[in-house]
Coordinates of C-alpha atoms and ligand atoms in Angstrom, one line a residue:
M232 CA 67.9 82.9 108.6
P233 CA 69.6 86.0 106.9
E234 CA 67.6 88.9 105.5
S235 CA 65.7 88.0 102.4
K236 CA 67.1 89.4 99.1
V237 CA 64.1 88.4 97.0
H238 CA 63.3 92.1 96.3
L239 CA 66.8 92.8 95.0
S240 CA 66.9 89.7 92.8
T241 CA 65.9 88.8 89.2
L242 CA 64.0 85.5 89.6
R243 CA 61.7 83.5 87.4
D244 CA 59.4 82.6 90.2
P245 CA 59.9 83.3 93.9
S246 CA 57.1 80.9 94.8
L247 CA 59.4 77.9 93.9
A248 CA 61.5 78.5 97.0
P249 CA 60.2 75.6 99.1
E250 CA 61.5 73.0 96.6
G251 CA 64.8 74.9 96.3
H252 CA 65.3 74.9 100.1
K253 CA 64.9 71.1 100.1
K254 CA 67.5 70.7 97.4
I255 CA 70.0 73.0 99.2
D256 CA 69.4 71.2 102.6
W257 CA 70.0 67.8 101.0
V258 CA 73.4 68.8 99.5
A259 CA 74.4 70.6 102.7
R260 CA 74.1 67.4 104.6
H261 CA 76.6 65.8 102.2
M262 CA 79.2 68.6 102.2
P263 CA 81.1 68.0 105.5
V264 CA 84.3 69.9 104.5
L265 CA 82.3 73.0 103.5
N266 CA 80.4 72.7 106.8
E267 CA 83.7 73.0 108.6
V268 CA 84.7 76.0 106.6
R269 CA 81.2 77.5 107.3
K270 CA 81.8 77.1 111.1
E271 CA 85.2 78.8 110.8
F272 CA 83.8 81.6 108.7
E273 CA 80.9 82.2 111.1
A274 CA 83.3 82.5 114.0
T275 CA 86.0 84.7 112.3
R276 CA 84.0 86.6 109.5
P277 CA 87.0 86.9 107.2
L278 CA 85.0 88.4 104.4
A279 CA 83.2 91.1 106.5
G280 CA 82.6 94.2 104.4
R281 CA 83.5 92.5 101.1
R282 CA 81.2 92.2 98.1
I283 CA 81.6 89.0 96.0
A284 CA 80.2 88.6 92.5
I285 CA 79.7 85.0 91.4
C286 CA 79.0 83.5 88.0
L287 CA 78.5 79.7 88.4
H288 CA 76.2 76.8 87.5
L289 CA 73.3 77.9 89.7
E290 CA 72.2 74.6 91.3
A291 CA 72.0 73.5 94.9
K292 CA 75.7 72.9 95.7
T293 CA 76.6 76.3 94.3
A294 CA 73.8 77.9 96.3
Y295 CA 75.0 76.3 99.5
M296 CA 78.6 77.6 98.8
A297 CA 77.2 81.1 98.2
T298 CA 75.6 81.0 101.7
V299 CA 78.9 79.9 103.2
L300 CA 80.6 83.0 101.7
A301 CA 77.8 85.1 103.1
A302 CA 78.3 83.5 106.5
G303 CA 81.9 84.7 106.3
G304 CA 80.5 88.3 106.2
A305 CA 80.4 88.9 102.4
E306 CA 77.5 90.5 100.5
V307 CA 77.1 88.0 97.7
A308 CA 75.5 88.5 94.3
I309 CA 75.3 85.6 91.8
C310 CA 74.3 84.8 88.3
G311 CA 74.4 81.5 86.3
S312 CA 77.3 80.5 84.1
N313 CA 75.1 78.5 81.7
P314 CA 71.5 79.3 80.9
L315 CA 70.5 75.7 81.0
S316 CA 72.2 74.7 84.3
T317 CA 70.3 77.3 86.3
Q318 CA 67.5 75.8 88.5
D319 CA 64.8 78.3 89.2
D320 CA 63.7 76.7 92.5
V321 CA 67.2 76.9 93.9
C322 CA 67.5 80.6 92.8
A323 CA 64.3 81.4 94.6
A324 CA 65.4 79.7 97.8
L325 CA 68.9 81.3 97.6
A326 CA 67.4 84.8 97.5
E327 CA 65.4 84.0 100.6
R328 CA 68.7 83.0 102.3
G329 CA 70.2 86.4 101.8
V330 CA 72.0 86.2 98.5
I331 CA 71.2 88.5 95.6
V332 CA 70.3 86.3 92.6
H333 CA 70.1 87.4 88.9
A334 CA 69.4 84.3 86.9
W335 CA 66.8 82.1 85.4
H336 CA 66.7 78.8 83.5
G337 CA 66.7 79.1 79.8
A338 CA 67.9 82.7 79.7
T339 CA 68.3 84.0 76.2
P340 CA 71.9 85.1 75.2
Q341 CA 70.8 88.7 75.9
E342 CA 69.3 87.9 79.3
Y343 CA 72.4 85.8 80.2
V344 CA 74.6 88.8 79.6
A345 CA 72.2 91.2 81.3
H346 CA 72.3 88.9 84.4
I347 CA 76.1 89.2 84.5
H348 CA 75.9 93.0 84.3
K349 CA 73.3 93.1 87.1
V350 CA 75.7 91.1 89.3
L351 CA 78.5 93.5 88.4
D352 CA 76.2 96.4 89.3
H353 CA 76.7 95.4 92.9
Q354 CA 80.2 96.7 92.7
P355 CA 82.2 93.7 93.8
D356 CA 85.6 93.6 95.4
L357 CA 86.0 89.9 94.7
V358 CA 84.9 87.7 91.8
L359 CA 84.3 84.0 91.6
D360 CA 84.0 82.7 88.0
D361 CA 83.3 79.5 86.1
G362 CA 84.4 79.6 82.5
G363 CA 85.6 83.2 82.4
D364 CA 82.5 85.1 81.2
L365 CA 82.3 87.3 84.3
V366 CA 86.0 88.2 84.2
A367 CA 85.8 88.8 80.4
T368 CA 82.8 91.0 80.7
L369 CA 84.5 93.0 83.5
H370 CA 87.6 93.6 81.2
R371 CA 85.6 94.2 78.0
E372 CA 82.6 96.2 79.1
R373 CA 82.8 97.2 82.8
R374 CA 86.4 98.6 83.0
E375 CA 85.2 101.3 85.4
L376 CA 84.9 98.6 88.1
L377 CA 88.4 97.2 87.6
P378 CA 90.3 99.4 90.1
R379 CA 88.2 98.2 93.0
I380 CA 88.6 94.4 92.3
L381 CA 91.0 92.8 94.7
G382 CA 91.1 89.5 92.8
G383 CA 89.1 86.4 92.1
T384 CA 89.0 82.7 91.7
E385 CA 88.3 80.5 88.6
E386 CA 86.6 77.1 88.8
T387 CA 87.3 75.4 85.4
T388 CA 89.9 74.3 83.0
T389 CA 88.4 76.4 80.2
G390 CA 88.3 79.5 82.5
V391 CA 91.9 79.0 83.5
H392 CA 92.9 78.8 79.8
R393 CA 91.1 82.1 79.0
L394 CA 92.8 83.7 82.0
R395 CA 96.2 82.6 81.0
A396 CA 95.6 84.0 77.5
M397 CA 94.6 87.4 79.1
A398 CA 97.7 87.3 81.4
A399 CA 100.0 86.5 78.5
A400 CA 98.6 89.5 76.6
G401 CA 99.2 91.7 79.7
A402 CA 95.4 92.3 79.9
L403 CA 94.6 90.8 83.3
A404 CA 93.9 93.6 85.7
F405 CA 93.8 91.7 89.0
P406 CA 95.1 88.4 90.5
M407 CA 93.1 85.3 89.7
V408 CA 93.6 82.1 91.7
A409 CA 93.2 79.0 89.5
V410 CA 91.0 76.8 91.8
N411 CA 90.7 74.3 89.0
N412 CA 94.4 73.4 89.3
A413 CA 94.3 72.6 93.0
H414 CA 94.9 68.9 93.6
M415 CA 91.8 68.6 95.7
K416 CA 89.9 70.1 92.8
F417 CA 91.0 68.4 89.5
L418 CA 91.8 65.0 90.9
F419 CA 88.3 64.6 92.2
D420 CA 85.9 67.1 90.5
N421 CA 87.3 66.7 87.0
R422 CA 87.9 63.0 87.1
Y423 CA 85.3 61.4 89.4
G424 CA 82.8 64.3 89.3
T425 CA 82.7 64.5 85.5
G426 CA 83.0 60.8 85.2
Q427 CA 79.9 60.1 87.2
S428 CA 77.7 63.1 86.4
T429 CA 78.2 62.9 82.7
W430 CA 76.9 59.3 82.6
D431 CA 74.1 60.3 85.0
G432 CA 73.1 63.0 82.6
I433 CA 73.3 60.7 79.5
M434 CA 71.4 57.9 81.2
R435 CA 68.6 60.0 82.7
N436 CA 68.0 61.8 79.5
T437 CA 68.1 58.8 77.1
N438 CA 67.0 55.9 79.4
L439 CA 69.2 53.7 77.3
T440 CA 71.8 51.0 78.0
V441 CA 75.5 51.7 78.0
A442 CA 76.7 48.1 78.4
G443 CA 77.7 46.4 75.2
K444 CA 77.7 49.8 73.3
T445 CA 80.7 51.5 71.7
V446 CA 81.5 54.8 73.5
V447 CA 83.8 57.4 71.9
V448 CA 85.4 59.8 74.4
A449 CA 87.0 62.8 72.7
G450 CA 89.8 64.2 74.9
Y451 CA 91.8 62.4 77.6
G452 CA 92.4 65.1 80.1
W453 CA 91.3 64.6 83.7
C454 CA 87.6 64.9 82.7
G455 CA 88.0 62.6 79.7
K456 CA 89.8 60.1 81.9
G457 CA 86.8 60.0 84.3
V458 CA 84.3 59.7 81.5
A459 CA 86.2 56.8 79.8
M460 CA 86.8 55.0 83.1
R461 CA 83.1 55.1 84.0
A462 CA 82.0 54.1 80.5
R463 CA 84.2 51.0 80.9
G464 CA 82.7 50.4 84.3
L465 CA 79.2 50.5 82.7
G466 CA 80.3 47.7 80.3
A467 CA 81.0 49.7 77.2
R468 CA 83.7 49.2 74.6
V469 CA 85.6 52.5 74.9
I470 CA 87.5 54.4 72.1
V471 CA 89.5 57.5 72.9
T472 CA 90.3 60.3 70.4
E473 CA 93.1 62.7 71.1
T474 CA 95.3 65.4 69.5
D475 CA 98.0 65.2 72.1
P476 CA 100.4 62.3 71.7
I477 CA 101.2 62.0 75.4
A478 CA 97.5 61.8 76.4
A479 CA 97.0 59.3 73.6
N480 CA 99.7 57.1 75.0
E481 CA 98.1 57.3 78.5
A482 CA 94.8 56.2 77.0
I483 CA 96.5 53.2 75.3
M484 CA 98.3 52.2 78.6
D485 CA 94.9 52.5 80.4
G486 CA 93.6 49.9 78.0
F487 CA 91.5 52.0 75.6
E488 CA 91.5 51.9 71.8
V489 CA 92.8 55.2 70.2
M490 CA 92.0 56.3 66.7
P491 CA 90.9 59.5 64.8
M492 CA 87.3 60.7 65.1
S493 CA 86.8 60.1 61.4
R494 CA 87.1 56.3 62.1
A495 CA 85.6 56.3 65.6
A496 CA 82.4 58.2 64.6
A497 CA 81.5 55.4 62.2
Q498 CA 81.4 52.9 65.1
A499 CA 80.0 55.0 67.9
D500 CA 76.7 54.5 69.8
F501 CA 77.7 57.4 72.0
I502 CA 80.2 60.2 71.4
V503 CA 81.1 62.3 74.4
T504 CA 83.2 65.4 73.9
V505 CA 85.4 66.6 76.8
T506 CA 88.2 68.6 75.1
G507 CA 87.5 72.3 75.9
N508 CA 88.0 73.0 72.2
I509 CA 85.8 73.9 69.2
G510 CA 84.6 71.7 66.3
V511 CA 85.5 68.3 67.8
V512 CA 82.6 66.6 66.0
R513 CA 82.2 68.4 62.7
E514 CA 80.7 67.9 59.3
E515 CA 83.4 65.4 58.1
H516 CA 82.6 63.2 61.1
L517 CA 78.8 63.5 60.6
Q518 CA 79.2 62.3 57.0
V519 CA 80.3 58.9 58.4
I520 CA 78.5 58.8 61.7
K521 CA 76.7 55.7 62.7
D522 CA 72.9 55.7 62.5
G523 CA 71.3 56.3 65.9
C524 CA 74.5 57.8 67.5
I525 CA 73.9 59.9 70.6
L526 CA 76.0 63.0 70.9
A527 CA 76.8 64.6 74.3
N528 CA 79.1 67.3 75.4
A529 CA 80.8 67.5 78.8
G530 CA 83.2 70.4 78.0
H531 CA 82.4 73.9 79.2
F532 CA 81.0 75.6 76.1
D533 CA 78.5 74.3 73.5
V534 CA 81.1 74.5 70.7
E535 CA 82.5 71.0 70.7
I536 CA 79.7 69.5 68.6
D537 CA 79.2 71.6 65.5
K538 CA 75.4 72.3 65.7
R539 CA 75.5 74.2 62.4
A540 CA 76.8 71.2 60.6
L541 CA 74.1 69.1 62.3
E542 CA 71.5 71.4 60.9
K543 CA 73.1 71.6 57.5
L544 CA 72.9 67.8 57.2
G545 CA 69.8 67.1 59.2
G546 CA 67.7 70.3 59.0
P547 CA 66.1 71.8 62.1
P548 CA 66.1 69.4 65.1
R549 CA 62.9 67.7 66.3
R550 CA 62.6 67.4 70.1
V551 CA 61.9 63.7 70.7
R552 CA 62.3 63.7 74.5
E553 CA 63.2 66.2 77.1
N554 CA 66.8 67.3 76.4
V555 CA 67.0 65.0 73.3
D556 CA 67.0 66.5 69.8
E557 CA 66.8 64.4 66.7
Y558 CA 68.5 65.3 63.4
R559 CA 67.4 63.3 60.4
F560 CA 69.9 63.2 57.5
A561 CA 68.8 62.9 53.8
D562 CA 70.1 59.3 53.6
G563 CA 67.8 58.3 56.5
R564 CA 70.3 58.2 59.3
R565 CA 69.2 59.8 62.6
V566 CA 71.6 61.4 65.1
Y567 CA 70.6 62.6 68.6
L568 CA 72.0 65.6 70.4
L569 CA 71.6 65.9 74.2
A570 CA 71.0 69.1 76.1
E571 CA 71.6 71.3 72.9
G572 CA 75.3 70.4 73.1
R573 CA 75.7 72.1 76.4
L574 CA 77.3 70.4 79.4
V575 CA 75.1 67.3 79.6
N576 CA 75.8 66.8 83.3
L577 CA 74.5 70.2 84.3
A578 CA 72.1 71.2 81.5
G579 CA 70.6 67.7 81.6
G580 CA 71.3 66.9 85.2
D581 CA 72.3 68.2 88.6
G582 CA 76.0 68.5 88.1
H583 CA 78.6 66.6 90.1
P584 CA 77.7 64.8 93.3
A585 CA 77.6 66.8 96.5
E586 CA 80.6 65.0 98.1
I587 CA 82.7 66.1 95.1
M588 CA 81.6 69.7 95.0
D589 CA 82.3 69.8 98.7
L590 CA 86.0 69.6 97.9
S591 CA 86.0 72.1 95.0
F592 CA 83.8 74.6 96.9
A593 CA 85.8 74.3 100.1
V594 CA 88.9 75.2 98.0
Q595 CA 86.9 78.1 96.5
C596 CA 85.9 79.6 99.9
L597 CA 89.4 79.3 101.3
A598 CA 90.9 80.8 98.2
Q599 CA 88.5 83.7 98.4
R600 CA 89.6 84.3 102.0
Y601 CA 93.2 84.1 100.9
I602 CA 92.7 86.9 98.3
A603 CA 90.8 89.0 100.8
E604 CA 93.5 88.6 103.4
N605 CA 96.3 89.4 101.0
A606 CA 94.6 92.3 99.2
G607 CA 97.1 94.4 97.4
R608 CA 100.0 92.0 97.9
L609 CA 99.2 89.5 95.1
E610 CA 100.6 89.7 91.5
R611 CA 98.1 90.5 88.8
T612 CA 98.3 87.2 87.1
V613 CA 97.0 83.6 87.3
L614 CA 98.1 82.3 90.7
P615 CA 98.1 78.7 92.1
V616 CA 96.0 77.8 95.1
P617 CA 98.4 77.9 98.1
P618 CA 99.5 74.4 99.0
E619 CA 98.3 74.9 102.6
I620 CA 94.7 75.2 101.3
D621 CA 95.0 72.0 99.3
R622 CA 96.4 70.2 102.3
R623 CA 93.8 71.6 104.7
V624 CA 90.9 70.5 102.4
A625 CA 92.5 67.0 102.1
E626 CA 92.9 66.7 105.9
L627 CA 89.3 67.9 106.6
R628 CA 88.0 65.4 104.1
L629 CA 89.9 62.5 105.8
R630 CA 88.6 63.7 109.2
A631 CA 85.1 63.7 107.8
L632 CA 85.5 60.2 106.5
G633 CA 87.1 59.0 109.8
V634 CA 90.2 57.9 108.0
E635 CA 93.6 58.2 109.7
I636 CA 97.0 58.1 108.0
D637 CA 100.6 57.6 109.0
R638 CA 103.0 60.5 109.9
L639 CA 106.6 60.7 108.8
T640 CA 109.0 59.7 111.6
P641 CA 111.8 62.2 112.4
E642 CA 114.2 59.7 110.7
Q643 CA 112.1 59.7 107.5
E644 CA 111.9 63.5 107.5
A645 CA 115.6 63.8 107.9
Y646 CA 116.1 61.2 105.1
L647 CA 114.0 63.2 102.7
R648 CA 115.9 66.4 103.5
S649 CA 119.3 64.7 103.0
W650 CA 121.2 64.4 99.7
Q651 CA 124.4 62.6 100.6
G652 CA 123.7 59.1 101.9
G653 CA 122.2 56.1 100.1
Ligands
ADE708 N1 77.9 72.3 90.2 C1 78.3 73.6 90.3 N2 79.3 73.9 89.6 C2 79.7 72.8 88.9 C3 80.6 72.5 87.9 N3 81.5 73.4 87.5 N4 80.7 71.2 87.4 C4 79.8 70.3 87.9 N5 78.8 70.5 88.7 C5 78.8 71.7 89.3

């Protein structure tokens, strides 16, 4: 086992480590692609001498990935990307496994920011971000560190949007690879990962039935598609709300009802926001919302459901169950908010299944190696994941599953290259 970094870390309770080790060992057994990457990293040490700063949901899969980067030779420091998704037992175990950890569950906004700064104090060469807070802090408050940063990777749709805004303004100081946009990431993590883990979070927190209920899914991107698909599989009637006419057409063709939130809210037993935008469920919707409606968010930030509007109409919330807050309106209606409007799958659950994060985090590790190997040669903008990495992760996954596929024949290859014949 690597040297313990407990003394360098900021932890809630180091004595929780044994439970954390069990959680990390469990997910590691279900991440075969990352295990292949680990073997390769141990043999070749592509990150030797590099320091990596990570800001991610600090649960078991993330912890395991951090140890893979460390196995590649990097010195790794990590903080949480959401105060409620951090698991203290996992943090304690990870510090014992040689990673510097600055995080605890339920960090106040000030503590959350302080943890990001502590991770940056380790003077990273590479960054790995989820949602953009690490990169934004670097550019806003730690500019003295910018010249030494070779580049980084971003995990989520929201983070990639923020990076593109920075790049468009000419403000991005180093190359950032958009891991979110790799096929082996969004086709699986965003769709099947969010689809399953969101319902896992909602069901374990409410202990209620989905079958026979009306579920409103706000946003029909890859995450929304997964949430809607799984709601249907659980037996719900599903309504989709959208602002994008193309996505709305997709939802219709996939067999869902589409209507504005002002009509949907009046019928909803559950509303799940998955848009990446602000004010998706707001006062005008709460005015008509059905009594007993359960509100959950699966988008990156806790801005999709307007908590101020909830308090305006319902006063301060009453905690009626772990992760469930009740708002009682003057007319007697009650509305329930899960996990304080933060990512319900992570703040109220364990995040995506291990087999899904296996793919996303294998892409992450290979993209980190790509940046380290191409230091100084990459443009300071938002870059795609090289297609070879996507393909490699896909092939490793098939191998792990024991699935074989066909190869193009020479005739087929020639046919695809030609443009003359019919
Ligand atoms: N586990 C770690 N990071 C995650 C993410 N971005 N989404 C879901 N589960 C996760």
